[in-house]
XYZ file of N, CA, C and O in Angstrom:
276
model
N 0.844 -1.174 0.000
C 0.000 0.000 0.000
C 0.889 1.237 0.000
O 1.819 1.398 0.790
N 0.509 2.148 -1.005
C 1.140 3.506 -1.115
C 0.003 4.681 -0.637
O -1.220 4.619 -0.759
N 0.692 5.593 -0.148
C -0.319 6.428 0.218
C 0.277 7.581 0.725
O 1.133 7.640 1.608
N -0.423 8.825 -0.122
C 0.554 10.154 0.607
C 0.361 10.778 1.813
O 1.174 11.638 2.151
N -0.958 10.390 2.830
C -1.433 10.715 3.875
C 0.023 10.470 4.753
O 0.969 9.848 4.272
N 0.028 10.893 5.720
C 1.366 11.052 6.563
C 1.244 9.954 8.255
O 1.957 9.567 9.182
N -0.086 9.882 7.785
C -0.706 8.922 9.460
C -1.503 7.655 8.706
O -2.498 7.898 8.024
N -1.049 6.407 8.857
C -2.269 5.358 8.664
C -1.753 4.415 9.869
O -0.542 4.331 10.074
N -2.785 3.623 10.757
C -2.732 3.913 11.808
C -3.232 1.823 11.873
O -4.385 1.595 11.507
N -2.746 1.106 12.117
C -2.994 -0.272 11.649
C -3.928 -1.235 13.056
O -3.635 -1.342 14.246
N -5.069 -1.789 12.287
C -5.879 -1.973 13.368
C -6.156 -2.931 12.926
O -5.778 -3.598 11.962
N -7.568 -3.101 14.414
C -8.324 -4.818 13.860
C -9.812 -3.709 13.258
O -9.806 -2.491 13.440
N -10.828 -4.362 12.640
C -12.098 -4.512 12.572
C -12.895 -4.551 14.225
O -12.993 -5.637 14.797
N -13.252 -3.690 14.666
C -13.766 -4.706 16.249
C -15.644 -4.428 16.046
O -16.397 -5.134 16.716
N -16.130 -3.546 15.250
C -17.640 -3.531 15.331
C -17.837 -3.065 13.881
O -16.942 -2.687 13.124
N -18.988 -3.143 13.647
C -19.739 -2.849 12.081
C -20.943 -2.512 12.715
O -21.509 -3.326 13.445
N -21.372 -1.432 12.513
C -22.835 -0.891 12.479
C -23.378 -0.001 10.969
O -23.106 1.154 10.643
N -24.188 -0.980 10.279
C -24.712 -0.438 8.980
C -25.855 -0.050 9.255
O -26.528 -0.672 10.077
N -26.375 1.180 8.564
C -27.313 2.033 8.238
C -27.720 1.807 6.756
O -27.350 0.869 6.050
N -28.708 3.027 6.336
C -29.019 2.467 5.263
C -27.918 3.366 3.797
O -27.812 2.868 2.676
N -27.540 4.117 4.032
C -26.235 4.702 3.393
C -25.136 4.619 3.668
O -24.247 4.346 2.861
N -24.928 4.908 5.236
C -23.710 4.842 5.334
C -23.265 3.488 6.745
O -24.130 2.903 7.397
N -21.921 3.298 6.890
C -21.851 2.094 7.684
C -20.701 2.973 8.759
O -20.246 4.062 8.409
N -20.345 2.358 10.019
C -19.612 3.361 10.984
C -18.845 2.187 11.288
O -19.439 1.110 11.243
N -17.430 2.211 11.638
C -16.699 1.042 11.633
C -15.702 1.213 12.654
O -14.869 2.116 12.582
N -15.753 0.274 13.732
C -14.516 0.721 15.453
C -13.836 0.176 14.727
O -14.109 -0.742 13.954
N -12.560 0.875 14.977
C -10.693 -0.151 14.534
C -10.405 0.132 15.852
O -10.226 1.208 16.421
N -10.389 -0.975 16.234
C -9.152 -1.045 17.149
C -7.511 -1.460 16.829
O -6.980 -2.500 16.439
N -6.972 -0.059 17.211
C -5.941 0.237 17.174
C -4.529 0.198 18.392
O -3.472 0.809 18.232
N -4.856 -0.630 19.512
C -3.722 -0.533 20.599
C -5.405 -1.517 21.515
O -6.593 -1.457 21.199
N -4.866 -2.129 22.401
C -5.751 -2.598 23.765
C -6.488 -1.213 23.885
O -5.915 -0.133 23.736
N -7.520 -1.333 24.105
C -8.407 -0.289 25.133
C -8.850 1.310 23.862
O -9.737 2.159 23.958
N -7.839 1.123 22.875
C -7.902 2.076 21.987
C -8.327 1.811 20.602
O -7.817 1.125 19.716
N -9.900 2.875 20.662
C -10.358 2.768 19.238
C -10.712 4.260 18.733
O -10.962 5.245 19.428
N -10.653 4.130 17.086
C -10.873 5.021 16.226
C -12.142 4.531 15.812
O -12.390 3.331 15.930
N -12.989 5.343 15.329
C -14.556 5.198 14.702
C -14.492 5.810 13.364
O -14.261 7.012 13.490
N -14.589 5.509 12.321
C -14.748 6.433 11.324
C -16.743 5.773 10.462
O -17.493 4.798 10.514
N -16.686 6.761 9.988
C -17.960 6.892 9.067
C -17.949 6.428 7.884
O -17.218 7.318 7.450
N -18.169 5.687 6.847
C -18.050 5.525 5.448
C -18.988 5.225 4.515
O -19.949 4.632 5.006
N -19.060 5.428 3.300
C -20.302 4.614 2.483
C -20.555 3.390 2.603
O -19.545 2.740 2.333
N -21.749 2.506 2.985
C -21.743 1.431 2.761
C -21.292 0.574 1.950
O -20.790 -0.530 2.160
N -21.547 1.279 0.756
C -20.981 0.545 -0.541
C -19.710 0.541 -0.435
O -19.354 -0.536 -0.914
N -18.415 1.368 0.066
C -17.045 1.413 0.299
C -16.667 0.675 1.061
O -15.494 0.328 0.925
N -17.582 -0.001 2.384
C -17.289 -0.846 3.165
C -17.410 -2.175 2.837
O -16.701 -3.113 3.202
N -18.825 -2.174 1.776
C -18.305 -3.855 1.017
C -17.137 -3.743 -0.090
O -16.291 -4.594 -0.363
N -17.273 -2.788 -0.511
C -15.873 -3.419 -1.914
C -14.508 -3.230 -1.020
O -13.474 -3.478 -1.641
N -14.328 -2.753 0.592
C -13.201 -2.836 0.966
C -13.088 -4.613 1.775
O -12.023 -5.001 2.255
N -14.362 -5.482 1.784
C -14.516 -6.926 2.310
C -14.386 -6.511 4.297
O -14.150 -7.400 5.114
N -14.604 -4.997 4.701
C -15.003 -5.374 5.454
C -15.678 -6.009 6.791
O -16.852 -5.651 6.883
N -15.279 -6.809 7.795
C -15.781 -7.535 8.613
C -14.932 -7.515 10.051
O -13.713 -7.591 10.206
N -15.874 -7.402 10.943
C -15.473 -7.984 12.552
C -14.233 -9.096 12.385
O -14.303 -10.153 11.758
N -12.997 -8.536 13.169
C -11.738 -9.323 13.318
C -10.733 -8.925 12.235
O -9.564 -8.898 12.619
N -11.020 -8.530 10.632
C -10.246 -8.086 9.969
C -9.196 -6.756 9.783
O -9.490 -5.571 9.941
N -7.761 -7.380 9.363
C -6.992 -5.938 9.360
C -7.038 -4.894 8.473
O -6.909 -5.081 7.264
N -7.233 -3.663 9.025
C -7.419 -2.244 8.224
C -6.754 -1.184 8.887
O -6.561 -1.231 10.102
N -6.398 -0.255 8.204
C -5.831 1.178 8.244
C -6.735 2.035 8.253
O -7.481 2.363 7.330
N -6.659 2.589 9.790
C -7.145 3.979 9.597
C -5.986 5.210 8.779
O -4.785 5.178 9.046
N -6.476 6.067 7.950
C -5.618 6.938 7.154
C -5.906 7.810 7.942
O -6.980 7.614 8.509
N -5.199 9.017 8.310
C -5.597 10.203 8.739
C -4.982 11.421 8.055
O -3.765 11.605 8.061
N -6.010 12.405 7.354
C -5.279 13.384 6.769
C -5.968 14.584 6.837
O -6.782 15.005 6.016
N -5.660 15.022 7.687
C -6.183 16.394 7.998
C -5.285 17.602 8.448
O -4.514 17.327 9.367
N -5.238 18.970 7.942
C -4.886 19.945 8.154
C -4.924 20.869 9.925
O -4.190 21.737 10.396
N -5.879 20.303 10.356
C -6.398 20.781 11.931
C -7.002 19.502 12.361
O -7.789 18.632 11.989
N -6.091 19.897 13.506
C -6.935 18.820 15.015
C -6.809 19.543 16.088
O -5.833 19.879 16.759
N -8.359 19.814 16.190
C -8.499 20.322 17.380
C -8.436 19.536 18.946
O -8.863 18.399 19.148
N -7.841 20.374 19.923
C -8.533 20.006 21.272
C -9.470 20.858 22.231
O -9.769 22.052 22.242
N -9.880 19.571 23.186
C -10.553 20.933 23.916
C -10.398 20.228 25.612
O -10.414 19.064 26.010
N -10.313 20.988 26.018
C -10.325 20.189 27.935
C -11.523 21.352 28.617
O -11.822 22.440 28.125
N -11.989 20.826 29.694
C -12.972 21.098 30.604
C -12.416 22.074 31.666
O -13.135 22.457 32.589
């Protein structure tokens, strides 16, 4: 895999929740640590996918915000 993003971030599959457009997908990425991202359904089947499988979160963004209490 090539990719010019500067962060891809290597995980398991740990949940799938599909809707009727779009599907929301936990990677777990470290014990105790997960990323959630949002995607087209249709992007989530032609990527195969499924609970337990390995995927990359990419991250490419210009701003990340924080905020504390």
């Amino acid at each position: 895999m090539e990719i010019s993003a500067r962060n891809s971030i290597k995980g398991t599959v740990k949940k799938i929740v599909h809707g009727s457009v779009n599907t929301e997908i936990i990677l777990e990425v470290a014990s105790g640590v997960e990323l959630v991202s949002i995607i087209t359904k249709s992007s989530a089947e032609n990527l195969g996918l499924v609970e337990g499988k390995q995927a990359y979160a990419v991250i490419k963004s210009s701003d990340v915000m924080l905020a504390v209490e």
